[in-house]
Coordinates of C-alpha atoms in Angstrom, one line a residue:
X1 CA 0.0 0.0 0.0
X2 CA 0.8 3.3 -0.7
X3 CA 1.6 6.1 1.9
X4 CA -0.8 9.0 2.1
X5 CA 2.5 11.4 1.6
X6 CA 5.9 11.6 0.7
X7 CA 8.1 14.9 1.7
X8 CA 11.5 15.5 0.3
X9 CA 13.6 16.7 3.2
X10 CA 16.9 16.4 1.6
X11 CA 17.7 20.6 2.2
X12 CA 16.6 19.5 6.3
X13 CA 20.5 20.7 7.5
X14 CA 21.0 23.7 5.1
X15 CA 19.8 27.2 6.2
X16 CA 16.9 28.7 5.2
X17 CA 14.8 25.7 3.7
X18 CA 16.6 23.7 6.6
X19 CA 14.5 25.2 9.4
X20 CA 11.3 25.6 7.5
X21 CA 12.0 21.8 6.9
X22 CA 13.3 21.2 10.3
X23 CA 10.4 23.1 12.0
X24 CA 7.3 21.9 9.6
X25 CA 8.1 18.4 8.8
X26 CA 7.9 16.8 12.0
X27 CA 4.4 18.7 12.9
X28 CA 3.1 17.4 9.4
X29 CA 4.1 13.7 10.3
X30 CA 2.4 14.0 13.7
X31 CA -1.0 15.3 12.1
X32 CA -0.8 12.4 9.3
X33 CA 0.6 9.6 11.5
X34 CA 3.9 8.4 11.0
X35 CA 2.8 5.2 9.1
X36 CA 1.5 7.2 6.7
X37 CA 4.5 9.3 6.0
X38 CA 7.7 8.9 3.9
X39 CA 10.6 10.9 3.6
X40 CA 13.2 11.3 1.2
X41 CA 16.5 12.1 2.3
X42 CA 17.1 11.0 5.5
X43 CA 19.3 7.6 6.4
X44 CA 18.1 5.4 9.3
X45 CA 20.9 6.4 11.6
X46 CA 20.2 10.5 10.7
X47 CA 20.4 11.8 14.2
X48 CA 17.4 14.2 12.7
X49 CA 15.3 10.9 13.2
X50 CA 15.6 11.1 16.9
X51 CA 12.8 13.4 17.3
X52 CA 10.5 10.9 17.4
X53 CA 10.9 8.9 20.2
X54 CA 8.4 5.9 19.2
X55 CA 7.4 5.5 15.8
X56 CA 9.4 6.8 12.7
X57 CA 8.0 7.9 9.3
X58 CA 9.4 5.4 6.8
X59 CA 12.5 7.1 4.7
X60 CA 14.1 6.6 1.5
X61 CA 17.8 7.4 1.8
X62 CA 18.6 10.3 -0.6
X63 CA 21.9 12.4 -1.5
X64 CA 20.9 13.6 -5.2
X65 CA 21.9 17.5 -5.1
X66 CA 19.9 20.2 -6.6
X67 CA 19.8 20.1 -10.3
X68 CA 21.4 16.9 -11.4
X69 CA 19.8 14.1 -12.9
X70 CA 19.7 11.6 -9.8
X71 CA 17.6 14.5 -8.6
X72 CA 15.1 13.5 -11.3
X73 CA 15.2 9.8 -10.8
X74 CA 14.7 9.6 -7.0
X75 CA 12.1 11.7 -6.9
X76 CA 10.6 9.7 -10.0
X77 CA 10.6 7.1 -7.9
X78 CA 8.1 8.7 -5.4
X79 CA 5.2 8.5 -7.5
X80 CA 4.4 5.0 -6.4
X81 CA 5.3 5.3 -2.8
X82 CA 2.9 8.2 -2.2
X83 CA -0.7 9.8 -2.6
X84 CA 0.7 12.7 -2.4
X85 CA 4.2 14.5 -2.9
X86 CA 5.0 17.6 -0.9
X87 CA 8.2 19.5 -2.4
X88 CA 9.1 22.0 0.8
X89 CA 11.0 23.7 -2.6
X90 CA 10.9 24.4 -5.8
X91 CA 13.0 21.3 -6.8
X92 CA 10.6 19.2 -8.1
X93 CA 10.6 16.4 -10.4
X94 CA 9.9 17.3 -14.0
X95 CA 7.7 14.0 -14.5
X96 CA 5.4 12.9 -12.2
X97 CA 2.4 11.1 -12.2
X98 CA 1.0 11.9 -8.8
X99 CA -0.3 14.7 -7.2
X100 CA 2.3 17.4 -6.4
X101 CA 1.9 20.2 -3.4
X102 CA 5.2 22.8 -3.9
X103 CA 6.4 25.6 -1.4
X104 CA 7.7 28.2 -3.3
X105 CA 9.9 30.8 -0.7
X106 CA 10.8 33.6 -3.6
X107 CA 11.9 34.3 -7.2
X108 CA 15.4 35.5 -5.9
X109 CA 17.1 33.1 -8.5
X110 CA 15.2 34.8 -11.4
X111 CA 15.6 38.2 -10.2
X112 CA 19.4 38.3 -9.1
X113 CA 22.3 36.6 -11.6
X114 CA 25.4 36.6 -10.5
X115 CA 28.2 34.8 -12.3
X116 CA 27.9 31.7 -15.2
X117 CA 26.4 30.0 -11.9
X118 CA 23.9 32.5 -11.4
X119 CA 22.6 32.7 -14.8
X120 CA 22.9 28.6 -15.0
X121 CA 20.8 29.2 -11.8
X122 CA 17.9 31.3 -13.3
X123 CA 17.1 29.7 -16.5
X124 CA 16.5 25.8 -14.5
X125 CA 15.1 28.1 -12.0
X126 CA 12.7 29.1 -14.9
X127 CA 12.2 25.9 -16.4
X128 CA 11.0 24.2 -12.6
X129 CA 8.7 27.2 -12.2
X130 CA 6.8 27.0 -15.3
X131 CA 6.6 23.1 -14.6
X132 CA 5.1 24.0 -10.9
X133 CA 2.6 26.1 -12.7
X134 CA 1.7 23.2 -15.0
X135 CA 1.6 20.1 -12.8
X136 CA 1.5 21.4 -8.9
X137 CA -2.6 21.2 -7.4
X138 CA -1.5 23.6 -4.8
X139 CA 1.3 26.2 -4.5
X140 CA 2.5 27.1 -0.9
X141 CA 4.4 30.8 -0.5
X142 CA 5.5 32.3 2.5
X143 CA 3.9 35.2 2.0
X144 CA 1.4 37.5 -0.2
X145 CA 4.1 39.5 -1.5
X146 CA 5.5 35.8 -3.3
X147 CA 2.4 35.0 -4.1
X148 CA 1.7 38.6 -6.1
X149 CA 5.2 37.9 -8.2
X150 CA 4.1 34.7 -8.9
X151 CA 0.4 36.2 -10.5
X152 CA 2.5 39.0 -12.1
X153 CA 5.6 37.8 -13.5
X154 CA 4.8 33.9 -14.2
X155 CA 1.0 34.0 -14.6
X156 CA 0.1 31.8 -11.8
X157 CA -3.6 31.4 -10.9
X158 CA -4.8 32.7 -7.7
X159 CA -7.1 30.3 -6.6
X160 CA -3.7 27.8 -6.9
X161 CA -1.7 29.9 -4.7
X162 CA -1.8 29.4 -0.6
X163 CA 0.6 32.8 1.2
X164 CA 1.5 30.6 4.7
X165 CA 3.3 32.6 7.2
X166 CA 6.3 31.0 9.0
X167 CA 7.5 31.8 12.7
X168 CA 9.7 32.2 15.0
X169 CA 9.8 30.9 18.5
X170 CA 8.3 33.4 21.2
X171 CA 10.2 31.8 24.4
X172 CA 13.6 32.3 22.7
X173 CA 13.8 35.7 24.9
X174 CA 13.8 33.4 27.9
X175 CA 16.2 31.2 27.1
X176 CA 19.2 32.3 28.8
X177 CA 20.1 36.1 29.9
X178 CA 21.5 38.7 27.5
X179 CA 25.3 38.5 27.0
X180 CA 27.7 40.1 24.8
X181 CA 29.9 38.1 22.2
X182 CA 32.4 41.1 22.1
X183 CA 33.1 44.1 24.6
X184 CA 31.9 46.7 22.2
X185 CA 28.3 47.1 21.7
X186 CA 27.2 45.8 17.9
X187 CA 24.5 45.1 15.3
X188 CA 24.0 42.6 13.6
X189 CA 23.0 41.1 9.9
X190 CA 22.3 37.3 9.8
X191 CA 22.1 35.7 6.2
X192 CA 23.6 34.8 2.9
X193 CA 25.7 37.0 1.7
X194 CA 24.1 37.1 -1.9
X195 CA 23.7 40.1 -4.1
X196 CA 19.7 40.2 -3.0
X197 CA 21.2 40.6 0.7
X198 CA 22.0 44.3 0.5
X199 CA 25.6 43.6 2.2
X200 CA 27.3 45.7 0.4
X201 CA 24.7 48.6 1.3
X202 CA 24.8 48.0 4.5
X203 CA 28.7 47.8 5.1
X204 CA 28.9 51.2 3.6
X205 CA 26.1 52.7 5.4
X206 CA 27.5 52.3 8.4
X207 CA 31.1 52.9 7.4
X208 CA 29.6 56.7 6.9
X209 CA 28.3 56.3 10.3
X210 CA 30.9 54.3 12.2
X211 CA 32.7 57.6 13.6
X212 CA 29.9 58.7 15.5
X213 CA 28.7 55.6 17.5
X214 CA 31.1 53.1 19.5
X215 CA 29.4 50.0 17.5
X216 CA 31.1 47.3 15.9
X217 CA 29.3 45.6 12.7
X218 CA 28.6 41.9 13.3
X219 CA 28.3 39.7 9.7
X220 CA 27.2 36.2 10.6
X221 CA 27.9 34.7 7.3
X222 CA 31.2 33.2 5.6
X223 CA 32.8 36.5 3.7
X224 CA 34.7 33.9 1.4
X225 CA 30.8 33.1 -0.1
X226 CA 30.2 36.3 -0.9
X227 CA 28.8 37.0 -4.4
X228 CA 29.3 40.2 -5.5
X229 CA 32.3 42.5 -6.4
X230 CA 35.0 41.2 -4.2
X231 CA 37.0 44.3 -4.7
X232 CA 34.2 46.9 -3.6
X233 CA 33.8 44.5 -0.4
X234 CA 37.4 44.0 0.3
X235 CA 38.0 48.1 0.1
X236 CA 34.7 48.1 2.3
X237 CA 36.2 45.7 5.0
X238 CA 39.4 47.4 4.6
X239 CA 37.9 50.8 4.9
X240 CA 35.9 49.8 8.1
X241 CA 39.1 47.9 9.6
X242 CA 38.2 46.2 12.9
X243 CA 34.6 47.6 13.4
X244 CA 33.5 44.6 11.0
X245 CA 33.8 41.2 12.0
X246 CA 32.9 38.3 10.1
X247 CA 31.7 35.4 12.5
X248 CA 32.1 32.0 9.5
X249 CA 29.4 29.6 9.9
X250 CA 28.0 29.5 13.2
X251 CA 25.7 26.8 15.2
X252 CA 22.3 27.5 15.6
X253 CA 22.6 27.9 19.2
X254 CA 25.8 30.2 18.7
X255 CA 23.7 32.7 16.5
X256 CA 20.7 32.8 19.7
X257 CA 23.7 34.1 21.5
X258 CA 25.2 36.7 19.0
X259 CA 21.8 37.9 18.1
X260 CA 21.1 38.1 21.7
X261 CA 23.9 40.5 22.3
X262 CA 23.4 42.6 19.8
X263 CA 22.0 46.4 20.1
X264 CA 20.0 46.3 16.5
X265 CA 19.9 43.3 14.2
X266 CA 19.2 44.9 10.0
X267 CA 18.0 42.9 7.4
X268 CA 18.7 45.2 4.7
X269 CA 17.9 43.1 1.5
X270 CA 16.5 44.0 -2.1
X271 CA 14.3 41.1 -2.1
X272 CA 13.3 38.6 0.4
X273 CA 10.4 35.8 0.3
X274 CA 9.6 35.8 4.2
X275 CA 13.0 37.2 6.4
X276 CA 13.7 35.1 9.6
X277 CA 16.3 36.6 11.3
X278 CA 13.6 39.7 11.8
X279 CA 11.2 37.6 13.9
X280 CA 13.5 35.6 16.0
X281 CA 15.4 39.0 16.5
X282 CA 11.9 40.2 18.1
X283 CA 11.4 37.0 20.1
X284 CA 14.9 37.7 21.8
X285 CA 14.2 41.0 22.2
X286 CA 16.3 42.8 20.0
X287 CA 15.3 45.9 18.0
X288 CA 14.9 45.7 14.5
X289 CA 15.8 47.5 10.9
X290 CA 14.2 46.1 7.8
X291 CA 14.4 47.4 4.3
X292 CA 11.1 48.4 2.5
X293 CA 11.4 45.1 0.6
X294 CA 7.7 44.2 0.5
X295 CA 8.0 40.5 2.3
X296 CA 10.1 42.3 5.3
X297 CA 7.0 45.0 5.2
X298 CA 4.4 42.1 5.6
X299 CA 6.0 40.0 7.9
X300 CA 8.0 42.6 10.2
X301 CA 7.2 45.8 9.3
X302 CA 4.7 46.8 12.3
X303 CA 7.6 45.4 14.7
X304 CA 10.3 46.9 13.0
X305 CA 11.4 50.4 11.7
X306 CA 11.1 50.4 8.1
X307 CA 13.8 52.6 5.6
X308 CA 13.1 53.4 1.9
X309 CA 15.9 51.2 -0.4
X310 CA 15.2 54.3 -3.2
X311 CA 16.2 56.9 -0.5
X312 CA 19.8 57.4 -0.6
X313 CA 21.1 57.6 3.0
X314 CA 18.2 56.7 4.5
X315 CA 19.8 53.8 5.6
X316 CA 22.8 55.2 7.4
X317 CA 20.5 57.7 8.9
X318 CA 18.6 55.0 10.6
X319 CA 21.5 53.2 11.6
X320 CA 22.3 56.6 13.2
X321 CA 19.4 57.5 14.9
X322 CA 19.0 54.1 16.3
X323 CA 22.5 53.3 17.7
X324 CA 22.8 56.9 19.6
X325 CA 19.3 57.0 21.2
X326 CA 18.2 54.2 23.3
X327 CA 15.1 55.0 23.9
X328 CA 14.0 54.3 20.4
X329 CA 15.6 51.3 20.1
X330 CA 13.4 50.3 23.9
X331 CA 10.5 51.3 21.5
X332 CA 11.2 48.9 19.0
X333 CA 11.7 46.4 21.4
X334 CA 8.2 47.0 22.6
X335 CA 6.8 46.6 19.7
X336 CA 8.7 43.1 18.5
X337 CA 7.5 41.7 21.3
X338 CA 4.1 42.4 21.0
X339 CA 4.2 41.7 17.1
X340 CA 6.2 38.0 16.9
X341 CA 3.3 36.5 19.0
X342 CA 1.2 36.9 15.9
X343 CA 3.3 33.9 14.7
X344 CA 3.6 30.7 15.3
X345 CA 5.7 27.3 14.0
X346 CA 1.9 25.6 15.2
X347 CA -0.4 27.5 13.2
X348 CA 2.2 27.4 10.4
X349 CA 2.3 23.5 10.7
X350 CA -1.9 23.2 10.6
X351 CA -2.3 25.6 7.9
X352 CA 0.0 23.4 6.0
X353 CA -1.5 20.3 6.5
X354 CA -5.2 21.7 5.8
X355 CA -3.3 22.4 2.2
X356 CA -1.9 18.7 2.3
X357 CA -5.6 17.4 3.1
X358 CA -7.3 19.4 0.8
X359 CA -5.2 18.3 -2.4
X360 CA -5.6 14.4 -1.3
X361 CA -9.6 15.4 -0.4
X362 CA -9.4 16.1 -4.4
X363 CA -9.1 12.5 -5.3

């Protein structure tokens, strides 16, 4: 016998997908039953797996990357394991005979080509979205704004499309006291450092800032990844000297403690399809910048302060303002707080599987 549903988690450890994976996945299982589950990706002895304590989902071992052909062939391989095939991604296989539900987090990859690999990037990016739009029942987003590009820009149908908020956890503020990673004050940007990211932007807004507040500028991100011109960042790093730090790849439970140490965390990107880091900032109880990028607007923009990404300077003046007068950045901590309890990984999960249920409902 078939299962009801079959979920590719093979992206469950990367960052990004990995928590929406990591968070979602195992809510899902519990409202379907485990028996009824598979997952692709996972090995037996996956320590993931240890979340559940009694029964386990069944799981096909998987390590096809992105955009080769095994890709194509182990997920071929689903339709007769499955009802149903959720794709927590756009990477979805090309033939299928099943029904397909895909969550679609942005159309950075169209929008922003950086590079042979960038380009490479957008035009299989292209060809998997116009496939979704053919062959998916349902189309998950994380948020309106996606869901508008999608009806814009690829002609998706409405009725097809299902915006899904995602979360952050509210009792992170609890979890241990605040403490500083370094003896200067900082803010912070938690990310990629792709060109969508703004990192650039935000290096040299507060290099025309730096000599008026004591604040150090906190990157938690790998500079060796960084796509973009090399030479404008290096004279950017150079310029700033030791104000910047880089922090490499960090655990998750390293970031809780940078991000709780920080003065102001600033998600400064051109583009985003939900922003994290915002909400989670809030949850720990650290003030927030966001760009006017319309997903940050949805998602954080009534707990954070919002500046215009067609204003120049408007940035660095925000930095400004916020670093030298504590009392506005107490404001903004106010109203995180009040505004991350609107979300929740729980009502994220259900919503999710109501759009699971109602595909298989569909026959």
């Amino acid at each position: 016998m078939p299962h009801t549903i079959a979920i590719d988690c093979r992206l469950r450890n990367s960052t990004g997908i990995g928590r929406y994976i990591r968070e979602l996945v195992p809510r899902v299982v519990t409202a379907f039953g485990a028996e009824n589950v598979v997952l692709l990706g996972p090995t037996e002895e996956d320590p993931w797996l240890g979340i559940w304590q009694s029964e386990r989902p069944a799981v096909i071992p998987c390590w096809a990357r992105a955009y080769r052909p095994a890709e194509q062939l182990a997920l071929a391989r689903l339709a007769d394991r499955a009802r149903l095939l959720w794709c927590p991604h756009f990477h979805i296989p090309l033939r299928f005979r099943g029904r397909l539900v895909v969550t679609v987090h942005d159309l950075i990859p169209l929008h922003f080509r950086v590079g042979w690999k960038g380009h490479f990037r957008a035009v299989l990016a292209a060809i998997l979205l116009r496939r979704i739009k053919q062959s998916a029942a349902l189309v998950i987003t994380d948020t309106h704004a996606v869901a508008r590009q999608l009806e814009s820009e690829l002609r998706f149908l409405r009725a097809r499309l299902r915006p899904i908020h995602l979360a952050a956890h509210c009792e992170l503020a609890l979890a241990s006291a605040r403490m500083r990673q370094l003896v200067d004050p900082y803010l912070i940007y938690v990310g990629n450092v792709g060109p969508h990211k703004n990192v650039e932007g935000l290096m040299a807004s507060f290099a025309e800032v730096c000599g008026r507040v004591p604040h150090r500028l906190v990157i938690v991100g790998q500079r060796g990844q960084f796509v973009g011109d090399q030479r404008r960042l290096t004279a950017l790093a150079m310029r700033l000297g030791n104000r910047v730090f880089f922090t490499d790849q960090v655990t998750d439970e390293e970031l809780r403690v940078w991000m709780r140490g920080a003065d102001l965390l600033v998600q400064p990107s051109f583009e985003e399809g939900f922003g994290l880091p915002p909400l989670e900032a809030m949850a720990m109880g650290v003030p927030v910048l966001v760009s006017d990028a319309p997903a940050l607007v949805e998602t954080a923009g009534q707990g954070a302060r919002v500046f215009r990404l067609n204003v120049p300077g408007e940035l660095a003046t925000s930095l400004c303002e916020l670093l030298c007068h504590p009392e506005l950045r107490a404001d903004l901590v106010q109203r995180g707080h009040t505004h991350v309890r609107r979300f929740s990984w729980e009502a994220t999960a259900a919503a999710t599987t109501q759009v699971l249920k109602e595909v298989i409902a569909q026959g």
